[in-house]
Coordinates of C-alpha atoms and ligand atoms in Angstrom, one line a residue:
M1 CA -16.6 -1.0 12.3
N2 CA -16.2 -1.7 16.4
D3 CA -17.8 -5.1 15.5
E4 CA -14.7 -7.5 16.7
H5 CA -15.9 -10.0 14.0
S6 CA -16.2 -7.4 11.3
I7 CA -13.5 -7.4 8.3
Y8 CA -13.8 -3.9 7.4
R9 CA -11.4 -1.5 8.8
E10 CA -10.9 2.4 7.9
F11 CA -7.7 3.8 6.2
T12 CA -7.1 7.7 6.1
V13 CA -5.5 9.1 3.3
T14 CA -2.1 11.1 4.6
A15 CA -0.7 12.4 1.3
I16 CA -1.1 12.3 -2.7
I17 CA 1.6 12.3 -5.0
Q18 CA 0.6 13.1 -8.7
E19 CA 2.7 10.3 -10.7
T20 CA 1.6 11.5 -13.9
D21 CA -1.0 12.9 -15.8
H22 CA -3.4 9.9 -15.2
A23 CA -2.2 8.4 -11.9
K24 CA -1.6 9.4 -8.2
S25 CA -0.2 7.7 -5.6
F26 CA -2.0 7.6 -2.0
E27 CA -0.2 7.4 1.1
I28 CA -2.8 5.7 3.9
I29 CA -2.5 4.6 7.4
P30 CA -5.1 2.5 9.3
A31 CA -7.6 4.9 11.1
D32 CA -7.0 2.9 14.3
K33 CA -3.1 3.2 14.1
K34 CA -3.0 -0.5 14.7
E35 CA 0.0 -2.5 12.8
V36 CA -1.1 -3.6 9.3
V37 CA 0.9 -6.5 7.9
Y38 CA 1.4 -6.7 4.3
E39 CA 4.1 -8.4 1.5
A40 CA 5.5 -6.7 -1.6
G41 CA 3.3 -7.1 -4.6
Q42 CA 0.0 -7.5 -2.6
F43 CA -3.2 -5.3 -2.8
I44 CA -5.9 -3.6 -0.5
T45 CA -9.5 -4.0 -1.5
F46 CA -11.6 -0.9 -0.8
V47 CA -15.4 -1.1 -0.4
F48 CA -17.8 1.6 -1.9
R49 CA -21.4 1.6 -0.3
K50 CA -24.3 2.7 -2.4
G51 CA -27.5 2.3 -0.4
D52 CA -27.7 -1.7 0.1
R53 CA -25.1 -2.3 -2.7
E54 CA -21.5 -2.6 -2.0
D55 CA -18.9 -2.3 -4.9
R56 CA -15.4 -3.4 -4.1
R57 CA -11.9 -2.4 -6.1
S58 CA -8.5 -3.5 -5.4
Y59 CA -5.4 -1.4 -5.6
S60 CA -1.5 -2.9 -5.0
F61 CA 0.9 -1.0 -3.2
S62 CA 3.4 0.5 -4.6
S63 CA 5.2 0.7 -1.5
A64 CA 7.8 -2.1 -0.2
P65 CA 7.4 -3.0 3.6
V66 CA 10.8 -4.1 4.1
L67 CA 12.2 -0.5 3.3
H68 CA 9.4 0.8 6.1
E69 CA 8.1 3.1 3.3
P70 CA 4.9 4.6 4.0
M71 CA 2.1 2.3 2.8
R72 CA 1.2 3.6 -0.6
I73 CA -1.3 2.6 -3.5
T74 CA -0.7 3.9 -6.9
I75 CA -3.9 4.4 -9.2
K76 CA -4.4 5.2 -12.7
R77 CA -7.7 6.6 -14.1
V78 CA -9.3 4.3 -16.3
A79 CA -11.7 5.7 -19.4
N80 CA -15.2 5.8 -17.7
G81 CA -14.0 3.9 -15.0
E82 CA -16.5 4.6 -12.1
Y83 CA -14.3 4.5 -8.9
S84 CA -10.7 5.4 -10.3
R85 CA -12.4 8.5 -11.4
Q86 CA -13.6 9.3 -8.3
L87 CA -10.5 8.5 -6.2
L88 CA -8.0 10.5 -8.5
N89 CA -10.4 13.2 -8.8
R90 CA -12.0 13.9 -5.1
I91 CA -9.9 12.3 -2.4
K92 CA -8.1 14.5 -0.6
P93 CA -5.6 14.1 2.6
G94 CA -7.3 13.4 5.8
D95 CA -10.2 11.6 3.7
R96 CA -11.0 8.0 4.9
L97 CA -11.4 4.8 2.8
I98 CA -13.0 1.4 3.9
S99 CA -11.3 -1.7 3.2
S100 CA -12.2 -5.2 3.5
G101 CA -8.9 -6.6 3.7
I102 CA -5.4 -7.1 2.2
S103 CA -4.4 -10.1 0.1
G104 CA -2.7 -11.3 -2.9
F105 CA -0.6 -14.2 -4.2
F106 CA 1.9 -12.1 -6.6
R107 CA 4.8 -12.3 -4.3
L108 CA 8.5 -13.2 -3.9
P109 CA 9.2 -16.8 -3.3
D110 CA 10.0 -17.8 0.2
Q111 CA 13.1 -20.1 -1.1
Y112 CA 15.5 -19.1 -3.8
H113 CA 16.9 -22.1 -4.8
Q114 CA 16.7 -22.9 -8.5
I115 CA 16.2 -19.2 -9.1
K116 CA 19.0 -17.2 -10.6
R117 CA 17.4 -14.4 -12.0
F118 CA 14.0 -12.0 -11.8
I119 CA 12.4 -10.7 -14.7
F120 CA 9.4 -8.0 -14.2
L121 CA 7.1 -7.3 -17.0
A122 CA 4.9 -4.5 -16.4
A123 CA 2.6 -2.3 -18.7
G124 CA 0.7 0.9 -17.6
S125 CA -0.4 0.9 -14.0
G126 CA 0.9 -2.8 -13.9
I127 CA 4.2 -1.3 -12.5
T128 CA 2.6 -0.7 -9.1
P129 CA 3.0 -4.2 -7.4
V130 CA 5.8 -4.7 -9.7
F131 CA 7.8 -1.6 -8.3
S132 CA 7.2 -2.8 -4.9
L133 CA 8.3 -6.4 -5.6
L134 CA 11.5 -4.7 -7.7
K135 CA 12.6 -2.8 -4.8
T136 CA 12.3 -5.7 -2.3
A137 CA 14.4 -8.0 -4.7
L138 CA 17.0 -5.6 -5.3
H139 CA 17.2 -4.7 -1.3
T140 CA 16.5 -8.6 0.2
T141 CA 18.5 -10.8 -2.6
D142 CA 21.8 -10.5 -4.7
L143 CA 20.0 -11.7 -7.5
P144 CA 19.9 -10.1 -11.1
V145 CA 17.0 -8.2 -11.9
T146 CA 15.5 -7.0 -15.4
L147 CA 12.7 -4.9 -15.9
I148 CA 10.7 -4.9 -19.5
Y149 CA 8.3 -1.9 -18.9
S150 CA 5.8 -1.0 -21.5
N151 CA 4.0 2.5 -22.0
Y152 CA 2.9 4.9 -24.7
S153 CA 5.4 7.6 -23.8
E154 CA 7.9 8.8 -21.3
Q155 CA 5.7 11.2 -19.7
D156 CA 2.9 8.4 -19.2
T157 CA 5.4 6.2 -17.4
I158 CA 4.9 5.9 -13.9
F159 CA 7.8 6.1 -11.5
Y160 CA 10.1 7.0 -14.2
M161 CA 12.5 8.9 -12.3
E162 CA 12.6 6.4 -9.4
L163 CA 13.4 3.6 -11.5
L164 CA 16.4 5.6 -13.2
Q165 CA 17.6 6.3 -9.8
L166 CA 16.9 2.5 -8.6
Q167 CA 19.1 1.5 -12.1
F168 CA 21.8 4.2 -11.2
Q169 CA 21.9 2.8 -7.5
F170 CA 21.7 -0.8 -8.5
R171 CA 23.7 -0.6 -11.8
Q172 CA 25.5 -4.1 -11.4
R173 CA 22.1 -6.0 -11.1
L174 CA 19.3 -4.0 -12.3
K175 CA 18.7 -3.7 -16.2
I176 CA 15.6 -1.9 -17.1
E177 CA 13.8 -1.7 -20.9
F178 CA 11.5 0.9 -21.4
L179 CA 9.5 0.4 -24.2
F180 CA 7.4 3.3 -25.6
S181 CA 4.5 2.7 -28.2
Q182 CA 4.7 6.0 -29.7
S183 CA 8.4 5.8 -30.3
E184 CA 9.9 4.9 -34.0
N185 CA 12.5 2.5 -32.2
R186 CA 12.6 -1.2 -32.8
K187 CA 11.7 -1.9 -29.0
R188 CA 8.2 -0.3 -29.5
R189 CA 5.4 -2.9 -28.6
L190 CA 5.9 -6.1 -26.7
G191 CA 5.1 -9.1 -28.9
K192 CA 6.7 -12.6 -29.2
F193 CA 9.3 -11.7 -31.3
L194 CA 10.6 -8.6 -29.3
L195 CA 10.2 -10.5 -26.1
Y196 CA 12.4 -13.4 -27.4
S197 CA 15.0 -11.0 -28.4
L198 CA 15.2 -9.3 -25.6
L199 CA 15.5 -12.7 -23.4
E200 CA 18.2 -13.5 -25.7
E201 CA 20.0 -9.8 -25.4
H202 CA 20.0 -10.2 -21.7
A203 CA 21.3 -13.9 -21.9
V204 CA 18.3 -15.1 -19.5
P205 CA 18.6 -18.8 -18.3
L206 CA 14.9 -19.4 -18.8
R207 CA 14.2 -22.4 -16.6
E208 CA 16.2 -20.4 -13.7
T209 CA 14.5 -17.3 -13.9
L210 CA 11.4 -16.1 -12.3
F211 CA 8.6 -14.1 -14.5
Y212 CA 6.3 -11.6 -12.8
I213 CA 3.8 -10.4 -15.4
C214 CA 1.1 -7.6 -14.8
G215 CA -0.7 -5.2 -17.5
P216 CA -3.6 -5.2 -19.5
A217 CA -5.1 -8.5 -20.3
N218 CA -4.1 -8.5 -23.7
Y219 CA -0.3 -7.9 -23.0
M220 CA -0.5 -10.6 -20.0
L221 CA -1.9 -13.3 -22.6
I222 CA 0.9 -12.5 -25.3
A223 CA 3.6 -12.3 -23.0
G224 CA 2.5 -15.6 -20.9
I225 CA 2.1 -17.7 -23.9
S226 CA 5.1 -16.3 -25.4
L227 CA 7.3 -17.4 -22.2
I228 CA 5.6 -21.0 -21.9
T229 CA 6.3 -21.4 -26.0
A230 CA 9.9 -20.7 -25.2
G231 CA 10.1 -23.4 -22.5
V232 CA 9.7 -21.3 -19.3
P233 CA 8.1 -23.7 -16.5
E234 CA 4.6 -22.7 -16.0
E235 CA 5.2 -22.2 -12.1
H236 CA 8.1 -19.8 -12.9
I237 CA 5.5 -17.3 -14.3
K238 CA 3.7 -15.2 -11.6
K239 CA 0.9 -12.9 -12.7
E240 CA -1.5 -10.5 -11.3
N241 CA -4.6 -9.9 -13.2
F242 CA -6.4 -6.5 -12.8
N243 CA -9.1 -7.5 -15.1
T244 CA -12.3 -8.1 -13.3
R245 CA -14.4 -9.6 -16.1
P246 CA -15.8 -12.9 -15.3
P247 CA -14.8 -15.7 -17.8
S248 CA -17.6 -16.1 -20.7
I249 CA -17.8 -19.7 -20.3
K250 CA -18.5 -21.1 -16.8
P251 CA -18.5 -25.0 -16.9
L252 CA -21.0 -26.8 -14.8
P253 CA -19.8 -28.5 -11.3
P254 CA -19.8 -32.1 -11.0
D255 CA -22.4 -32.0 -8.7
T256 CA -25.3 -29.3 -8.4
A257 CA -27.0 -30.4 -5.5
A258 CA -27.4 -28.2 -2.5
H259 CA -24.8 -28.7 0.1
R260 CA -24.2 -27.1 3.8
V261 CA -21.3 -25.2 4.4
K262 CA -19.8 -24.0 7.9
L263 CA -17.2 -21.4 7.3
L264 CA -15.0 -19.6 9.8
I265 CA -14.0 -16.2 9.6
N266 CA -12.6 -13.8 12.4
N267 CA -13.3 -16.3 14.9
A268 CA -16.9 -16.6 13.9
W269 CA -18.7 -19.7 12.6
H270 CA -21.4 -19.0 9.9
E271 CA -23.6 -21.8 8.3
F272 CA -25.7 -21.7 5.2
T273 CA -26.9 -23.8 2.1
V274 CA -25.0 -23.5 -1.3
Q275 CA -27.2 -24.2 -4.0
Y276 CA -26.0 -24.2 -7.7
P277 CA -25.9 -21.6 -9.5
D278 CA -25.0 -19.8 -6.4
T279 CA -21.3 -20.1 -5.4
I280 CA -20.2 -20.8 -2.1
L281 CA -19.3 -16.6 -2.1
A282 CA -22.7 -15.5 -3.7
A283 CA -24.7 -17.7 -1.0
A284 CA -22.6 -16.3 2.0
K285 CA -23.6 -13.0 0.3
K286 CA -27.2 -13.4 0.3
H287 CA -26.8 -14.3 4.0
H288 CA -25.2 -11.2 4.7
I289 CA -21.8 -12.8 5.6
Q290 CA -18.9 -10.5 5.6
L291 CA -16.2 -12.2 3.5
P292 CA -13.1 -11.2 1.6
Y293 CA -13.5 -10.6 -2.2
S294 CA -12.7 -8.1 -5.0
C295 CA -12.9 -9.3 -8.7
E296 CA -15.6 -12.2 -8.3
A297 CA -14.1 -13.4 -11.4
G298 CA -11.1 -15.9 -10.2
N299 CA -8.6 -13.6 -11.0
C300 CA -7.3 -11.9 -7.7
G301 CA -7.4 -14.6 -5.0
S302 CA -8.7 -12.2 -2.2
C303 CA -11.7 -14.6 -1.5
T304 CA -9.3 -17.9 -0.9
A305 CA -10.2 -20.0 2.0
T306 CA -9.2 -23.2 3.1
C307 CA -11.5 -26.4 2.8
T308 CA -10.9 -28.5 6.1
D309 CA -13.6 -30.9 5.4
G310 CA -15.3 -32.3 2.3
A311 CA -14.4 -31.3 -1.1
T312 CA -14.9 -28.3 -3.3
W313 CA -14.7 -27.8 -7.2
M314 CA -14.0 -24.6 -9.1
A315 CA -15.4 -23.6 -12.3
Y316 CA -12.3 -21.0 -13.0
N317 CA -8.9 -20.2 -11.5
E318 CA -6.2 -17.8 -12.4
V319 CA -4.7 -17.8 -9.0
L320 CA -3.9 -20.8 -7.2
T321 CA -1.4 -23.4 -8.0
D322 CA -1.9 -27.3 -8.0
A323 CA -0.1 -27.4 -4.8
E324 CA -2.4 -25.0 -3.2
I325 CA -5.3 -26.7 -4.7
K326 CA -4.2 -30.1 -2.9
R327 CA -3.9 -28.4 0.3
G328 CA -7.3 -27.7 0.1
M329 CA -7.4 -23.9 -1.1
V330 CA -10.6 -22.7 -3.0
L331 CA -11.5 -19.2 -4.7
T332 CA -15.0 -19.2 -3.0
C333 CA -16.2 -16.6 -5.9
Q334 CA -15.8 -19.9 -8.2
G335 CA -16.1 -22.6 -5.6
Y336 CA -18.9 -25.1 -4.9
P337 CA -19.4 -27.7 -2.6
V338 CA -19.2 -31.3 -4.0
G339 CA -20.0 -34.7 -3.1
G340 CA -21.3 -33.4 0.3
D341 CA -21.2 -30.5 3.1
V342 CA -18.0 -29.0 3.5
E343 CA -16.2 -26.9 6.2
L344 CA -14.3 -23.8 5.0
R345 CA -11.7 -21.5 7.1
F346 CA -10.5 -18.0 6.1
Ligands
LIG401 C1 -5.9 -7.7 -7.6 C2 -6.1 -6.3 -8.4 C3 -5.0 -5.2 -8.2 C4 -5.5 -4.0 -8.7 N1 -4.1 -2.9 -8.6 C5 -4.4 -1.9 -9.2 C6 -3.5 -0.8 -9.2 O1 -2.4 -1.1 -8.6 N2 -3.6 0.2 -9.7 C7 -4.7 0.5 -10.8 O2 -5.0 1.6 -11.1 N3 -5.9 -0.4 -11.0 C8 -5.5 -1.7 -10.0 N4 -6.6 -2.4 -10.3 C9 -7.8 -2.5 -11.1 C10 -8.8 -1.7 -10.3 O3 -9.1 -2.5 -9.1 C11 -10.0 -1.1 -10.9 O4 -10.4 -2.3 -11.5 C12 -9.8 -0.1 -11.8 O5 -9.6 1.2 -11.0 C13 -11.1 0.4 -12.7 O6 -12.3 0.4 -11.6 P1 -13.4 1.5 -12.2 O7 -14.5 1.7 -10.9 O8 -12.6 3.0 -12.5 O9 -13.8 1.3 -13.6 P2 -15.1 0.4 -13.7 O10 -16.3 1.3 -13.6 O11 -15.2 -0.8 -12.8 O12 -15.1 0.3 -15.1 C14 -13.6 -0.5 -15.9 C15 -13.5 -0.5 -17.3 O13 -14.7 -1.4 -17.3 C16 -15.7 -0.7 -18.4 N5 -17.0 -0.9 -18.2 C17 -17.5 -0.7 -17.1 N6 -19.0 -1.4 -16.9 C18 -19.1 -1.6 -18.2 C19 -20.4 -2.5 -18.9 N7 -21.3 -2.7 -18.2 N8 -20.1 -3.0 -20.0 C20 -18.8 -2.6 -20.7 N9 -17.6 -2.1 -20.2 C21 -17.9 -1.5 -19.0 C22 -15.6 0.8 -18.3 O14 -15.8 1.5 -19.4 C23 -14.3 0.8 -17.9 O15 -13.3 0.7 -18.9 C24 -6.3 -3.7 -9.7 C25 -7.3 -5.1 -9.9 C26 -7.1 -6.0 -9.3 C27 -8.2 -7.1 -9.3
LIG402 S1 -12.8 -12.4 -5.7 FE1 -10.8 -12.6 -7.1 S2 -10.5 -14.5 -7.3 FE2 -12.4 -14.5 -6.0

């Protein structure tokens, strides 16, 4: 942990808050007390060691750094999930967790021209990054904000009271639609028609609204496709995908020959060969090079590097925009060097 080139850093749990029967928030501080910089909507990745093996799980911040809130993550139990259960059942104040870094592209934009409104669509633990973004949007802009938030019931709704308080505090600008799937109400499960009717009810200017979606895979698929069908430009829909399942079909790179990769991370250069079917990340792991990554499925963005020489190709990408790819950004968990040797920088 003291190696100056190490990407690992320890965090101490300072407080635990029971949010619902199945979710807790954990306040953390860096064990070395040095400053940690993060943005609303980003996540931290924890490393769990089992002998030679290393498992990683990411958790989004529910705290908003602009409000100087203690650094807080919120975790919901996943049925039969290995680490969410351990974290919820066993972690106590004073315990330490090892992190491989903070990352994420689910952030507020740098500029707001063309944007007249925010709509957040969240389900279950998907509220975690959304809560951080929503508080930041309310405190740092004067734009109207709508949250459409799906849960089984009021008791299962993480941050229910805090959201009601925010709605009261920002009653001119914040509208919240709580959807409870166990209710008898028309506003129950978010499907295409309910989403369209909510957008109409809230008189949403579709082309001037920035949408953020976070929830289970099916929910995100339905919401994303419905928005695009309604005419929302794709670049106005931001998604955070908690899913870590790799895509079922992986296309073949246009070049499967072996190439050398020169890679800069934490001021140290590494050089190694990448040979298909290994991705750049898989080859680096075989050489025991410490890199940031989490899902290994092209969904989270924590493995992003910039290609500064040569060309790369990705089998799958749910994160980077065309403009970012043009600037050389690549998801190393899905990336291969193509057409020759490459140089990458983290
Ligand atoms: C960018 C990002 C941000 C995230 N933010 C949050 C957050 O803020 N809050 C939060 O609660 N979670 C968040 N997650 C999800 C989190 O990282 C974990 O994936 C989650 O806690 C489950 O981990 P686990 O070890 O408990 O479950 P796992 O053991 O990984 O299991 C997950 C599910 O897969 C099933 N499963 C496991 N192995 C198999 C198998 N071999 N075959 C079939 N099914 C299997 C399990 O039954 C379970 O349902 C985030 C994920 C990402 C990628
Ligand atoms: S590790 Fe998640 S996108 Fe590569």
